[in-house]
CSV table of C-alpha atoms in Angstrom, one decimal:
chain,number,residue,atom,x,y,z
A,61,MET,CA,-0.1,-0.2,0.1
A,62,PRO,CA,1.4,3.6,-1.1
A,63,ASN,CA,2.3,5.9,1.8
A,64,PRO,CA,-0.5,8.6,2.3
A,65,LEU,CA,0.4,12.1,1.1
A,66,THR,CA,0.8,15.0,3.5
A,67,VAL,CA,-0.4,18.4,3.1
A,68,ASP,CA,3.2,19.2,2.4
A,69,ASP,CA,3.4,16.7,-0.4
A,70,ILE,CA,0.0,18.2,-1.8
A,71,VAL,CA,0.8,21.9,-1.7
A,72,PRO,CA,3.7,22.4,-4.2
A,73,LEU,CA,1.6,19.9,-6.7
A,74,ILE,CA,-1.4,22.5,-6.5
A,75,ALA,CA,1.2,25.6,-6.8
A,76,ALA,CA,2.4,24.0,-10.0
A,77,LEU,CA,-1.3,23.9,-11.7
A,78,THR,CA,-2.4,26.5,-13.9
A,79,PRO,CA,-4.8,28.8,-13.0
A,80,GLN,CA,-7.5,27.2,-15.0
A,81,GLU,CA,-6.5,23.6,-13.6
A,82,ARG,CA,-6.4,25.2,-10.0
A,83,ALA,CA,-10.1,26.7,-10.3
A,84,ARG,CA,-11.3,23.4,-11.8
A,85,LEU,CA,-9.9,21.5,-8.6
A,86,PHE,CA,-11.4,24.0,-6.2
A,87,ARG,CA,-14.6,23.7,-7.9
A,88,LEU,CA,-14.4,19.8,-7.7
A,89,ILE,CA,-13.5,20.1,-4.1
A,90,ALA,CA,-16.4,22.4,-3.4
A,91,LYS,CA,-19.2,20.8,-5.3
A,92,PRO,CA,-21.4,18.8,-3.0
A,93,GLN,CA,-20.6,15.2,-3.5
A,94,SER,CA,-24.2,13.7,-2.5
A,95,ASP,CA,-27.2,14.3,-0.2
A,96,ASP,CA,-27.0,12.6,3.1
A,97,ALA,CA,-30.5,10.9,2.4
A,98,ARG,CA,-29.1,9.1,-0.5
A,99,LEU,CA,-26.0,8.3,1.4
A,100,TYR,CA,-28.1,6.8,4.5
A,101,ARG,CA,-30.1,4.8,1.8
A,102,ALA,CA,-26.9,3.2,0.4
A,103,ILE,CA,-25.2,2.8,3.9
A,104,PRO,CA,-27.9,2.7,6.6
A,105,ALA,CA,-26.7,3.7,10.0
A,106,THR,CA,-25.9,1.1,12.4
A,107,GLU,CA,-27.7,0.7,15.6
A,108,GLN,CA,-24.8,1.6,17.7
A,109,GLU,CA,-24.0,4.8,15.6
A,110,PHE,CA,-26.7,6.7,17.3
A,111,SER,CA,-27.1,5.0,20.6
A,112,ALA,CA,-26.8,6.4,24.1
A,113,ASP,CA,-26.3,5.0,27.5
A,114,GLY,CA,-29.3,5.3,29.1
A,115,GLU,CA,-28.0,6.1,32.7
A,116,LEU,CA,-26.2,9.0,31.1
A,117,VAL,CA,-29.3,10.8,29.8
A,118,ALA,CA,-31.1,10.4,33.3
A,119,TRP,CA,-28.1,11.7,34.9
A,120,GLU,CA,-28.2,14.8,32.7
A,121,GLY,CA,-31.9,15.2,32.9
A,122,GLU,CA,-31.9,15.9,36.6
A,123,ASP,CA,-32.9,19.2,38.5
A,124,TRP,CA,-34.2,20.9,35.1
A,125,GLU,CA,-37.6,21.2,36.9
A,126,ASN,CA,-36.1,24.1,39.1
A,127,VAL,CA,-34.8,26.1,36.2
A,128,ALA,CA,-36.8,29.1,35.6
């Protein structure tokens, strides 16, 4: 497996691009890749992804009745 590039590796490559190529790269980076609904239909969230410890939630809810 090749070593991952770092920012220090990539910046000189971006600097070497023509202004048109650099603008195209920035448009591709900024372009929304997909909407969340389509992503979650393709790869549904697992049960553990949004789970919470019930005791923690109960602890956080204590004494709110006295807040005015």
